mmCIF file of C-alpha atoms in Angstrom:
data_model
loop_
_atom_site.group_PDB
_atom_site.id
_atom_site.type_symbol
_atom_site.label_atom_id
_atom_site.label_comp_id
_atom_site.label_asym_id
_atom_site.label_seq_id
_atom_site.Cartn_x
_atom_site.Cartn_y
_atom_site.Cartn_z
ATOM 1 C CA MET A 1 0.000 0.000 0.000
ATOM 2 C CA GLU A 2 2.792 2.359 0.928
ATOM 3 C CA ASN A 3 4.610 1.577 -2.353
ATOM 4 C CA LYS A 4 1.531 2.392 -4.418
ATOM 5 C CA LEU A 5 1.126 5.684 -2.569
ATOM 6 C CA LYS A 6 4.802 6.510 -3.132
ATOM 7 C CA GLN A 7 4.540 5.767 -6.875
ATOM 8 C CA SER A 8 1.408 7.915 -7.098
ATOM 9 C CA ASN A 9 3.202 10.882 -5.498
ATOM 10 C CA ILE A 10 6.132 10.493 -7.913
ATOM 11 C CA PHE A 11 3.734 10.472 -10.899
ATOM 12 C CA ILE A 12 1.968 13.586 -9.630
ATOM 13 C CA ALA A 13 5.310 15.366 -9.167
ATOM 14 C CA GLU A 14 6.380 14.455 -12.717
ATOM 15 C CA MET A 15 3.079 15.705 -14.138
ATOM 16 C CA GLN A 16 3.419 18.959 -12.242
ATOM 17 C CA CYS A 17 6.969 19.398 -13.602
ATOM 18 C CA ALA A 18 5.792 18.694 -17.175
ATOM 19 C CA LEU A 19 2.951 21.174 -16.740
ATOM 20 C CA ARG A 20 5.375 23.846 -15.544
ATOM 21 C CA GLU A 21 7.644 23.192 -18.554
ATOM 22 C CA PHE A 22 4.646 23.373 -20.899
ATOM 23 C CA ASN A 23 3.521 26.656 -19.356
ATOM 24 C CA GLN A 24 7.049 28.040 -19.669
ATOM 25 C CA SER A 25 7.314 26.924 -23.314
ATOM 26 C CA TYR A 26 3.925 28.427 -24.095
ATOM 27 C CA GLU A 27 4.910 31.723 -22.509
ATOM 28 C CA ASN A 28 8.193 31.737 -24.510
ATOM 29 C CA SER A 29 6.403 30.911 -27.786
ATOM 30 C CA ASN A 30 3.823 33.545 -27.162
ATOM 31 C CA ALA A 31 6.520 36.104 -26.451
ATOM 32 C CA ARG A 32 8.326 35.085 -29.678
ATOM 33 C CA LEU A 33 5.096 35.389 -31.671
ATOM 34 C CA GLN A 34 4.519 38.814 -30.210
ATOM 35 C CA GLU A 35 8.087 39.761 -31.124
ATOM 36 C CA ILE A 36 7.601 38.560 -34.742
ATOM 37 C CA LYS A 37 4.247 40.330 -34.917
ATOM 38 C CA ALA A 38 5.820 43.572 -33.740
ATOM 39 C CA GLY A 39 8.609 43.153 -36.283
ATOM 40 C CA ILE A 40 6.159 42.605 -39.141
ATOM 41 C CA GLU A 41 4.139 45.639 -38.040
ATOM 42 C CA LYS A 42 7.338 47.665 -38.361
ATOM 43 C CA LEU A 43 7.997 46.362 -41.919
ATOM 44 C CA PRO A 44 6.389 49.360 -43.732
ATOM 45 C CA GLU A 45 8.580 51.660 -41.672
ATOM 46 C CA LYS A 46 11.597 49.511 -42.492
ATOM 47 C CA VAL A 47 10.773 49.608 -46.226
ATOM 48 C CA LEU A 48 10.867 53.401 -46.089
ATOM 49 C CA SER A 49 14.252 53.208 -44.388
ATOM 50 C CA PHE A 50 15.466 50.798 -47.102
ATOM 51 C CA HIS A 51 14.429 53.371 -49.723
ATOM 52 C CA HIS A 52 16.457 55.929 -47.799
ATOM 53 C CA ASP A 53 19.419 53.526 -47.620
ATOM 54 C CA PHE A 54 19.210 52.992 -51.403
ATOM 55 C CA ASP A 55 19.235 56.752 -51.989
ATOM 56 C CA ILE A 56 22.325 57.107 -49.800
ATOM 57 C CA ALA A 57 24.080 54.135 -51.435
ATOM 58 C CA THR A 58 23.403 55.503 -54.938
ATOM 59 C CA LYS A 59 24.324 59.096 -54.188
ATOM 60 C CA LEU A 60 26.723 60.308 -56.857
ATOM 61 C CA THR A 61 30.347 60.607 -55.813
ATOM 62 C CA ASN A 62 32.892 63.149 -57.038
ATOM 63 C CA THR A 63 34.201 60.454 -59.380
ATOM 64 C CA ASP A 64 30.700 59.932 -60.786
ATOM 65 C CA ILE A 65 30.362 63.674 -61.425
ATOM 66 C CA ALA A 66 33.720 63.620 -63.210
ATOM 67 C CA PHE A 67 32.430 60.814 -65.453
ATOM 68 C CA ILE A 68 29.309 62.875 -66.204
ATOM 69 C CA ILE A 69 31.416 65.888 -67.229
ATOM 70 C CA ILE A 70 33.692 63.717 -69.388
ATOM 71 C CA GLY A 71 30.692 61.983 -70.984
ATOM 72 C CA ILE A 72 28.905 65.214 -71.875
ATOM 73 C CA ALA A 73 32.160 66.687 -73.203
ATOM 74 C CA LEU A 74 32.778 63.656 -75.449
ATOM 75 C CA ARG A 75 29.202 63.772 -76.770
ATOM 76 C CA GLU A 76 29.467 67.490 -77.522
ATOM 77 C CA ILE A 77 32.838 67.084 -79.252
ATOM 78 C CA ALA A 78 31.395 64.304 -81.425
ATOM 79 C CA SER A 79 28.336 66.469 -82.157
ATOM 80 C CA LEU A 80 30.491 69.426 -83.219
ATOM 81 C CA LEU A 81 32.554 67.222 -85.549
ATOM 82 C CA PHE A 82 29.420 65.822 -87.167
ATOM 83 C CA LYS A 83 27.923 69.321 -87.481
ATOM 84 C CA SER A 84 31.045 70.495 -89.285
ATOM 85 C CA PHE A 85 30.909 67.474 -91.587
ATOM 86 C CA LYS A 86 27.210 67.966 -92.404
ATOM 87 C CA ILE A 87 27.274 71.755 -92.850
ATOM 88 C CA ASN A 88 30.723 72.561 -94.296
ATOM 89 C CA ARG A 89 30.512 70.852 -97.671
ATOM 90 C CA ILE A 90 32.708 70.832 -100.751
ATOM 91 C CA ASN A 91 31.586 72.140 -104.142
ATOM 92 C CA ASP A 92 30.701 69.877 -107.045
ATOM 93 C CA GLN A 93 33.793 70.737 -109.103
ATOM 94 C CA ASP A 94 36.288 69.919 -106.348
ATOM 95 C CA SER A 95 34.476 66.682 -105.569
ATOM 96 C CA ALA A 96 34.435 65.656 -109.248
ATOM 97 C CA LYS A 97 38.156 66.360 -109.624
ATOM 98 C CA LEU A 98 38.870 64.329 -106.499
ATOM 99 C CA LEU A 99 37.077 61.153 -107.601
ATOM 100 C CA HIS A 100 36.432 61.352 -111.339
ATOM 101 C CA GLY A 101 39.602 62.806 -112.800
ATOM 102 C CA LYS A 102 39.222 63.921 -116.432
ATOM 103 C CA GLU A 103 36.103 62.629 -118.142
ATOM 104 C CA LYS A 104 34.927 63.562 -121.635
ATOM 105 C CA SER A 105 31.743 62.650 -123.453
ATOM 106 C CA ASN A 106 32.283 60.292 -126.382
ATOM 107 C CA ARG A 107 29.117 58.253 -126.905
ATOM 108 C CA THR A 108 28.769 56.303 -130.148
ATOM 109 C CA GLN A 109 25.779 53.949 -129.833
ATOM 110 C CA GLU A 110 22.276 53.701 -128.475
ATOM 111 C CA TYR A 111 21.692 51.233 -125.636
ATOM 112 C CA PHE A 112 25.399 50.337 -125.596
ATOM 113 C CA ALA A 113 28.538 51.774 -124.014
ATOM 114 C CA SER A 114 31.806 49.920 -124.402
ATOM 115 C CA ILE A 115 33.947 49.284 -121.344
ATOM 116 C CA ASN A 116 36.345 52.056 -122.405
ATOM 117 C CA GLU A 117 33.409 54.430 -122.899
ATOM 118 C CA ILE A 118 32.029 53.513 -119.470
ATOM 119 C CA ILE A 119 35.363 54.456 -117.927
ATOM 120 C CA SER A 120 36.047 57.657 -119.912
ATOM 121 C CA ASN A 121 32.556 59.153 -120.214
ATOM 122 C CA PRO A 122 30.805 61.082 -117.457
ATOM 123 C CA VAL A 123 27.688 59.390 -116.090
ATOM 124 C CA PRO A 124 24.818 60.022 -118.537
ATOM 125 C CA TYR A 125 22.314 60.980 -115.852
ATOM 126 C CA ASP A 126 24.267 64.193 -115.179
ATOM 127 C CA ALA A 127 23.108 65.527 -118.556
ATOM 128 C CA ILE A 128 20.794 68.521 -118.175
ATOM 129 C CA CYS A 129 20.570 69.806 -121.766
ATOM 130 C CA SER A 130 18.525 68.470 -124.667
ATOM 131 C CA THR A 131 18.588 68.753 -128.455
ATOM 132 C CA ASP A 132 14.828 68.235 -128.518
ATOM 133 C CA LEU A 133 12.729 71.212 -127.407
ATOM 134 C CA GLU A 134 9.782 68.971 -126.579
ATOM 135 C CA ILE A 135 11.932 66.752 -124.331
ATOM 136 C CA LYS A 136 13.448 69.848 -122.713
ATOM 137 C CA LYS A 137 9.972 71.103 -121.770
ATOM 138 C CA GLU A 138 8.923 67.651 -120.597
ATOM 139 C CA VAL A 139 11.917 66.792 -118.412
ATOM 140 C CA LYS A 140 12.971 70.213 -117.028
ATOM 141 C CA LEU A 141 16.396 69.248 -115.730
ATOM 142 C CA SER A 142 18.665 71.820 -114.079
ATOM 143 C CA GLY A 143 22.030 71.987 -112.382
ATOM 144 C CA PHE A 144 20.388 71.968 -108.954
ATOM 145 C CA GLY A 145 17.263 69.898 -109.557
ATOM 146 C CA HIS A 146 18.537 67.056 -111.735
ATOM 147 C CA ARG A 147 19.685 64.991 -108.743
ATOM 148 C CA PHE A 148 16.124 64.860 -107.431
ATOM 149 C CA ASN A 149 14.640 63.850 -110.791
ATOM 150 C CA THR A 150 17.168 61.354 -112.097
ATOM 151 C CA VAL A 151 16.914 57.890 -110.561
ATOM 152 C CA GLY A 152 20.637 57.323 -111.031
ATOM 153 C CA HIS A 153 21.236 59.718 -108.118
ATOM 154 C CA ASP A 154 19.047 57.735 -105.716
ATOM 155 C CA PRO A 155 21.430 56.212 -103.097
ATOM 156 C CA ILE A 156 19.750 52.795 -103.453
ATOM 157 C CA LEU A 157 17.808 52.705 -106.720
ATOM 158 C CA GLY A 158 20.830 54.298 -108.389
ATOM 159 C CA PHE A 159 22.689 50.994 -108.200
ATOM 160 C CA ILE A 160 19.970 49.538 -110.440
ATOM 161 C CA PHE A 161 18.924 52.387 -112.736
ATOM 162 C CA GLY A 162 22.171 54.376 -112.640
ATOM 163 C CA THR A 163 24.253 51.303 -113.487
ATOM 164 C CA ALA A 164 21.856 50.490 -116.343
ATOM 165 C CA ASN A 165 22.038 54.100 -117.600
ATOM 166 C CA ILE A 166 25.847 53.955 -117.645
ATOM 167 C CA MET A 167 25.844 50.702 -119.640
ATOM 168 C CA THR A 168 23.278 51.946 -122.180
ATOM 169 C CA ASN A 169 23.989 55.692 -122.609
ATOM 170 C CA THR A 170 20.595 56.604 -121.167
ATOM 171 C CA ILE A 171 19.060 58.718 -118.443
ATOM 172 C CA THR A 172 16.020 57.631 -116.394
ATOM 173 C CA VAL A 173 13.829 60.325 -114.863
ATOM 174 C CA SER A 174 11.257 59.834 -112.106
ATOM 175 C CA LYS A 175 7.726 61.011 -112.861
ATOM 176 C CA GLY A 176 6.494 60.340 -109.340
ATOM 177 C CA VAL A 177 3.869 57.786 -108.392
ATOM 178 C CA LYS A 178 0.795 57.235 -110.510
ATOM 179 C CA GLY A 179 -1.720 55.481 -108.297
ATOM 180 C CA ILE A 180 0.577 53.165 -106.365
ATOM 181 C CA ILE A 181 3.052 52.454 -109.186
ATOM 182 C CA PRO A 182 6.266 54.489 -109.681
ATOM 183 C CA SER A 183 6.502 56.037 -113.129
ATOM 184 C CA TYR A 184 9.778 56.479 -115.036
ATOM 185 C CA SER A 185 10.781 57.917 -118.398
ATOM 186 C CA THR A 186 14.057 57.013 -120.089
ATOM 187 C CA TYR A 187 15.889 59.048 -122.760
ATOM 188 C CA HIS A 188 18.925 58.529 -124.952
ATOM 189 C CA VAL A 189 22.038 60.569 -124.138
ATOM 190 C CA GLY A 190 24.537 61.425 -126.873
ATOM 191 C CA THR A 191 27.629 63.525 -127.449
ATOM 192 C CA PHE A 192 26.864 66.968 -128.898
ATOM 193 C CA GLY A 193 29.956 68.784 -127.682
ATOM 194 C CA LYS A 194 28.733 67.654 -124.270
ATOM 195 C CA ASP A 195 26.145 65.158 -123.059
ATOM 196 C CA LYS A 196 22.612 65.985 -124.195
ATOM 197 C CA LEU A 197 19.274 64.190 -124.252
ATOM 198 C CA TYR A 198 18.245 63.623 -127.854
ATOM 199 C CA GLY A 199 15.410 61.112 -128.000
ATOM 200 C CA ARG A 200 13.050 58.931 -126.042
ATOM 201 C CA ALA A 201 14.202 55.472 -125.006
ATOM 202 C CA ASP A 202 12.297 52.645 -123.326
ATOM 203 C CA THR A 203 13.031 51.645 -119.714
ATOM 204 C CA ALA A 204 12.183 47.959 -120.261
ATOM 205 C CA THR A 205 14.298 47.847 -123.426
ATOM 206 C CA MET A 206 17.202 49.392 -121.508
ATOM 207 C CA PHE A 207 17.238 46.467 -119.057
ATOM 208 C CA TYR A 208 16.650 43.922 -121.825
ATOM 209 C CA LYS A 209 19.684 45.212 -123.752
ATOM 210 C CA ILE A 210 21.828 44.600 -120.675
ATOM 211 C CA TYR A 211 20.442 41.077 -120.323
ATOM 212 C CA GLU A 212 21.064 40.462 -124.023
ATOM 213 C CA ARG A 213 24.631 41.755 -123.781
ATOM 214 C CA ILE A 214 25.477 39.489 -120.857
ATOM 215 C CA SER A 215 23.791 36.500 -122.484
ATOM 216 C CA GLN A 216 25.700 36.902 -125.770
ATOM 217 C CA ASP A 217 29.114 37.466 -124.194
ATOM 218 C CA PRO A 218 29.085 36.751 -120.453
ATOM 219 C CA LYS A 219 32.722 37.725 -119.876
ATOM 220 C CA GLU A 220 32.422 41.103 -121.615
ATOM 221 C CA GLY A 221 28.913 41.693 -120.288
ATOM 222 C CA PHE A 222 29.750 41.037 -116.638
ATOM 223 C CA THR A 223 32.974 43.062 -116.938
ATOM 224 C CA ALA A 224 30.972 45.988 -118.332
ATOM 225 C CA PHE A 225 28.368 45.546 -115.578
ATOM 226 C CA GLY A 226 31.020 45.491 -112.841
ATOM 227 C CA THR A 227 32.757 48.539 -114.304
ATOM 228 C CA ALA A 228 29.464 50.450 -114.505
ATOM 229 C CA LEU A 229 28.572 49.448 -110.942
ATOM 230 C CA ILE A 230 31.907 50.744 -109.642
ATOM 231 C CA LYS A 231 31.456 53.974 -111.615
ATOM 232 C CA GLU A 232 27.993 54.379 -110.090
ATOM 233 C CA LEU A 233 29.429 53.935 -106.590
ATOM 234 C CA ILE A 234 32.237 56.424 -107.233
ATOM 235 C CA HIS A 235 29.786 58.965 -108.595
ATOM 236 C CA LEU A 236 27.455 58.671 -105.607
ATOM 237 C CA LEU A 237 30.408 59.049 -103.242
ATOM 238 C CA SER A 238 31.564 62.157 -105.113
ATOM 239 C CA ASP A 239 28.100 63.744 -104.862
ATOM 240 C CA VAL A 240 27.127 62.861 -101.293
ATOM 241 C CA ARG A 241 29.419 65.419 -99.570
ATOM 242 C CA THR A 242 28.570 68.305 -101.931
ATOM 243 C CA ALA A 243 26.213 71.177 -101.152
ATOM 244 C CA LYS A 244 23.266 69.453 -102.845
ATOM 245 C CA SER A 245 24.350 66.001 -101.668
ATOM 246 C CA LEU A 246 21.988 63.206 -102.750
ATOM 247 C CA PRO A 247 18.224 62.919 -102.250
ATOM 248 C CA LEU A 248 16.832 60.575 -99.623
ATOM 249 C CA PRO A 249 16.404 57.003 -100.894
ATOM 250 C CA PHE A 250 13.089 56.395 -102.710
ATOM 251 C CA VAL A 251 11.712 59.886 -101.942
ATOM 252 C CA GLY A 252 12.465 61.115 -105.467
ATOM 253 C CA THR A 253 10.578 58.122 -106.829
ATOM 254 C CA ILE A 254 7.500 59.144 -104.847
ATOM 255 C CA SER A 255 7.845 62.856 -105.571
ATOM 256 C CA PRO A 256 10.938 64.616 -106.982
ATOM 257 C CA ASP A 257 9.445 67.937 -105.864
ATOM 258 C CA ILE A 258 9.153 66.837 -102.219
ATOM 259 C CA SER A 259 12.707 65.511 -102.349
ATOM 260 C CA ARG A 260 13.960 68.843 -103.721
ATOM 261 C CA LYS A 261 12.091 70.933 -101.121
ATOM 262 C CA MET A 262 13.352 68.772 -98.242
ATOM 263 C CA GLN A 263 16.916 69.541 -99.266
ATOM 264 C CA LEU A 264 16.355 73.164 -100.282
ATOM 265 C CA TYR A 265 14.430 74.348 -97.219
ATOM 266 C CA LEU A 266 15.285 71.869 -94.446
ATOM 267 C CA GLY A 267 18.677 70.623 -95.590
ATOM 268 C CA ILE A 268 17.545 67.006 -95.193
ATOM 269 C CA ASP A 269 19.404 64.758 -97.608
ATOM 270 C CA THR A 270 21.391 61.540 -97.707
ATOM 271 C CA LEU A 271 24.456 63.084 -96.039
ATOM 272 C CA VAL A 272 22.398 64.348 -93.103
ATOM 273 C CA VAL A 273 20.465 61.108 -92.641
ATOM 274 C CA SER A 274 23.515 58.838 -92.971
ATOM 275 C CA SER A 275 25.471 61.089 -90.580
ATOM 276 C CA ASN A 276 22.661 60.871 -88.042
ATOM 277 C CA ILE A 277 22.707 57.083 -88.263
ATOM 278 C CA VAL A 278 26.448 57.145 -87.567
ATOM 279 C CA GLU A 279 25.850 59.623 -84.709
ATOM 280 C CA PHE A 280 23.377 57.190 -83.118
ATOM 281 C CA PHE A 281 26.014 54.443 -82.966
ATOM 282 C CA THR A 282 28.799 56.885 -82.022
ATOM 283 C CA SER A 283 26.749 57.968 -78.989
ATOM 284 C CA GLN A 284 26.302 54.318 -78.079
ATOM 285 C CA LEU A 285 30.048 53.710 -78.465
ATOM 286 C CA ILE A 286 30.874 56.619 -76.139
ATOM 287 C CA ASP A 287 28.504 55.219 -73.500
ATOM 288 C CA LYS A 288 30.060 51.756 -73.816
ATOM 289 C CA GLY A 289 33.566 53.175 -73.444
ATOM 290 C CA LEU A 290 32.602 55.105 -70.327
ATOM 291 C CA LEU A 291 30.916 51.996 -68.897
ATOM 292 C CA ILE A 292 34.127 50.002 -69.292
ATOM 293 C CA ALA A 293 36.108 52.799 -67.622
ATOM 294 C CA ARG A 294 33.561 53.089 -64.780
ATOM 295 C CA ASP A 295 33.562 49.318 -64.199
ATOM 296 C CA PHE A 296 37.366 49.321 -64.067
ATOM 297 C CA TRP A 297 37.310 52.163 -61.525
ATOM 298 C CA TRP A 298 34.779 50.356 -59.329
ATOM 299 C CA ARG A 299 36.650 47.024 -59.341
ATOM 300 C CA TYR A 300 40.237 48.223 -58.987
ATOM 301 C CA VAL A 301 40.033 51.644 -57.342
ATOM 302 C CA GLU A 302 36.901 51.474 -55.206
ATOM 303 C CA LYS A 303 37.721 47.767 -54.684
ATOM 304 C CA GLY A 304 34.105 46.701 -55.241
ATOM 305 C CA GLU A 305 33.088 47.736 -51.719
ATOM 306 C CA SER A 306 29.538 48.838 -52.625
ATOM 307 C CA ASP A 307 26.503 46.669 -53.331
ATOM 308 C CA GLU A 308 26.502 45.710 -57.037
ATOM 309 C CA LYS A 309 22.862 46.736 -57.541
ATOM 310 C CA CYS A 310 23.586 50.161 -56.068
ATOM 311 C CA VAL A 311 26.701 50.535 -58.224
ATOM 312 C CA GLU A 312 24.727 49.628 -61.357
ATOM 313 C CA ALA A 313 22.006 52.087 -60.387
ATOM 314 C CA ARG A 314 24.647 54.799 -59.885
ATOM 315 C CA TRP A 315 26.031 54.120 -63.366
ATOM 316 C CA LYS A 316 22.585 54.293 -64.905
ATOM 317 C CA MET A 317 22.084 57.648 -63.168
ATOM 318 C CA ILE A 318 25.375 58.817 -64.685
ATOM 319 C CA GLU A 319 24.167 57.720 -68.134
ATOM 320 C CA VAL A 320 20.865 59.553 -67.626
ATOM 321 C CA TYR A 321 22.667 62.808 -66.764
ATOM 322 C CA ILE A 322 25.081 62.427 -69.715
ATOM 323 C CA ASN A 323 22.247 61.833 -72.177
ATOM 324 C CA GLU A 324 20.104 64.601 -70.702
ATOM 325 C CA GLY A 325 23.061 66.944 -71.122
ATOM 326 C CA ALA A 326 23.471 65.860 -74.757
ATOM 327 C CA VAL A 327 19.767 66.453 -75.502
ATOM 328 C CA ILE A 328 19.831 69.876 -73.835
ATOM 329 C CA GLY A 329 22.925 70.831 -75.863
ATOM 330 C CA GLU A 330 21.254 69.870 -79.158
ATOM 331 C CA ASN A 331 18.039 71.676 -78.267
ATOM 332 C CA ILE A 332 19.989 74.840 -77.417
ATOM 333 C CA TYR A 333 21.708 74.602 -80.828
ATOM 334 C CA MET A 334 18.349 74.213 -82.578
ATOM 335 C CA VAL A 335 16.770 77.169 -80.746
ATOM 336 C CA VAL A 336 19.764 79.450 -81.406
ATOM 337 C CA GLU A 337 19.803 78.669 -85.138
ATOM 338 C CA LEU A 338 16.030 79.098 -85.428
ATOM 339 C CA LEU A 339 16.233 82.460 -83.644
ATOM 340 C CA LYS A 340 18.924 83.467 -86.151
ATOM 341 C CA GLY A 341 16.464 82.522 -88.899
ATOM 342 C CA ASP A 342 18.659 79.786 -90.372
ATOM 343 C CA ILE A 343 16.132 76.921 -90.556
ATOM 344 C CA LYS A 344 18.209 74.874 -92.978
ATOM 345 C CA LYS A 345 21.314 74.976 -90.795
ATOM 346 C CA ALA A 346 19.213 74.197 -87.721
ATOM 347 C CA PHE A 347 17.903 70.967 -89.238
ATOM 348 C CA GLN A 348 21.139 70.029 -90.991
ATOM 349 C CA GLY A 349 23.273 70.364 -87.875
ATOM 350 C CA TYR A 350 20.811 68.971 -85.330
ATOM 351 C CA SER A 351 21.876 65.532 -84.125
ATOM 352 C CA PHE A 352 18.635 63.614 -84.632
ATOM 353 C CA GLY A 353 20.561 60.345 -84.302
ATOM 354 C CA GLY A 354 22.272 61.374 -81.072
ATOM 355 C CA VAL A 355 19.062 62.739 -79.568
ATOM 356 C CA LEU A 356 17.103 59.623 -80.536
ATOM 357 C CA TYR A 357 19.726 57.448 -78.850
ATOM 358 C CA SER A 358 19.729 59.679 -75.759
ATOM 359 C CA LEU A 359 15.940 59.629 -75.382
ATOM 360 C CA LYS A 360 15.945 55.836 -75.721
ATOM 361 C CA LYS A 361 18.676 55.533 -73.079
ATOM 362 C CA ILE A 362 17.003 57.951 -70.664
ATOM 363 C CA ILE A 363 13.714 56.034 -70.793
ATOM 364 C CA ASN A 364 15.350 52.598 -70.522
ATOM 365 C CA ASP A 365 17.751 53.635 -67.755
ATOM 366 C CA GLN A 366 14.990 55.218 -65.676
ATOM 367 C CA HIS A 367 13.033 51.958 -65.874
ATOM 368 C CA LEU A 368 16.141 49.965 -64.938
ATOM 369 C CA ILE A 369 16.913 52.233 -61.952
ATOM 370 C CA ALA A 370 13.353 51.724 -60.672
ATOM 371 C CA SER A 371 13.750 47.956 -61.162
ATOM 372 C CA LEU A 372 17.084 47.916 -59.280
ATOM 373 C CA ARG A 373 15.510 49.900 -56.451
ATOM 374 C CA GLY A 374 12.701 47.350 -56.229
ATOM 375 C CA GLU A 375 15.161 44.428 -56.158
ATOM 376 C CA TYR A 376 17.199 46.139 -53.437
ATOM 377 C CA ILE A 377 14.091 46.747 -51.269
ATOM 378 C CA ILE A 378 12.968 43.120 -51.680
ATOM 379 C CA ASP A 379 16.452 41.780 -50.782
ATOM 380 C CA GLN A 380 16.671 43.950 -47.672
ATOM 381 C CA SER A 381 13.117 43.098 -46.616
ATOM 382 C CA GLU A 382 13.826 39.362 -46.919
ATOM 383 C CA LYS A 383 16.951 39.733 -44.805
ATOM 384 C CA TYR A 384 14.999 41.702 -42.185
ATOM 385 C CA ILE A 385 12.223 39.080 -41.986
ATOM 386 C CA LYS A 386 14.737 36.190 -41.714
ATOM 387 C CA ASN A 387 16.442 37.947 -38.802
ATOM 388 C CA LEU A 388 13.216 38.451 -36.810
#
């Protein structure tokens, strides 16, 4: 009996001890839950502090400001060089002497120019005079306007029509678009002291004669074709840097008058457009070069001590400031030239390519900075929650 009573007392003592441990564990768990709850309630406040931390971590340093100054300076130097190239042009005579040498008209056949004649004759689509009064009234070519009417001067179509004209002693003139179909007229060009239009030719026959020539004697035909193609290229290169330059591709086919007015009043031609394309990629190249330099500085001078997301965001901010500076500089140039009344110079010199690149970069970089900020806040919030 005494043993049973003793065992019962031991069991009761053990149960009381277990109950005390359970109560203690419950109190500890409850306290921990309250601690986690308090931490989570503070999360919005912590997120605001993480935003503040990001702003501090991405604050531009003196080195960053130096990169901004260098970047804007490089963009402005490139812009000035391109402006000089687009505005300060050479005259037609100097350009012709540089690339053509001495050429003299000596045309002997219709729809055929020998290889020697291809080399020694000027291109036939530079002819602006006519022996036929009716053709003269119909075509109305001039020293200034003939580049906008003749398809051989088109920077792209010229390699088709201009090459064919050279091989066949012809000139093809754009008549604009009738309905939705481009219309062309082709004329014979002969030697009358100098090149002159003297009779109507047929555009389809012109191409057929080339096909026939190559078919009958492939070696001679392809040699003549290659020679004419090279002459076409040389001629376009000699014209592109001149005051009138070359019309925009295909525009003369749609409307020679629109093509002429774009160059005459706005200064928009092949030289301007091609220069702006190069400016777009030059701006990109400058940014890439600065990025490489900035990355080198961060890794080997700053020793990579900052968070990579913050460093990337800082660089994107630098790019934004550089590109904003470039856009402001171009807009100031445009306003100044417009106030001076020089509309043509304003449009010719304005870096449409550089500005287009800058606007694209500003928009993309702003989005990326916002994305990097979001990633930084999420990373810091996850760390905070894990440490609760």
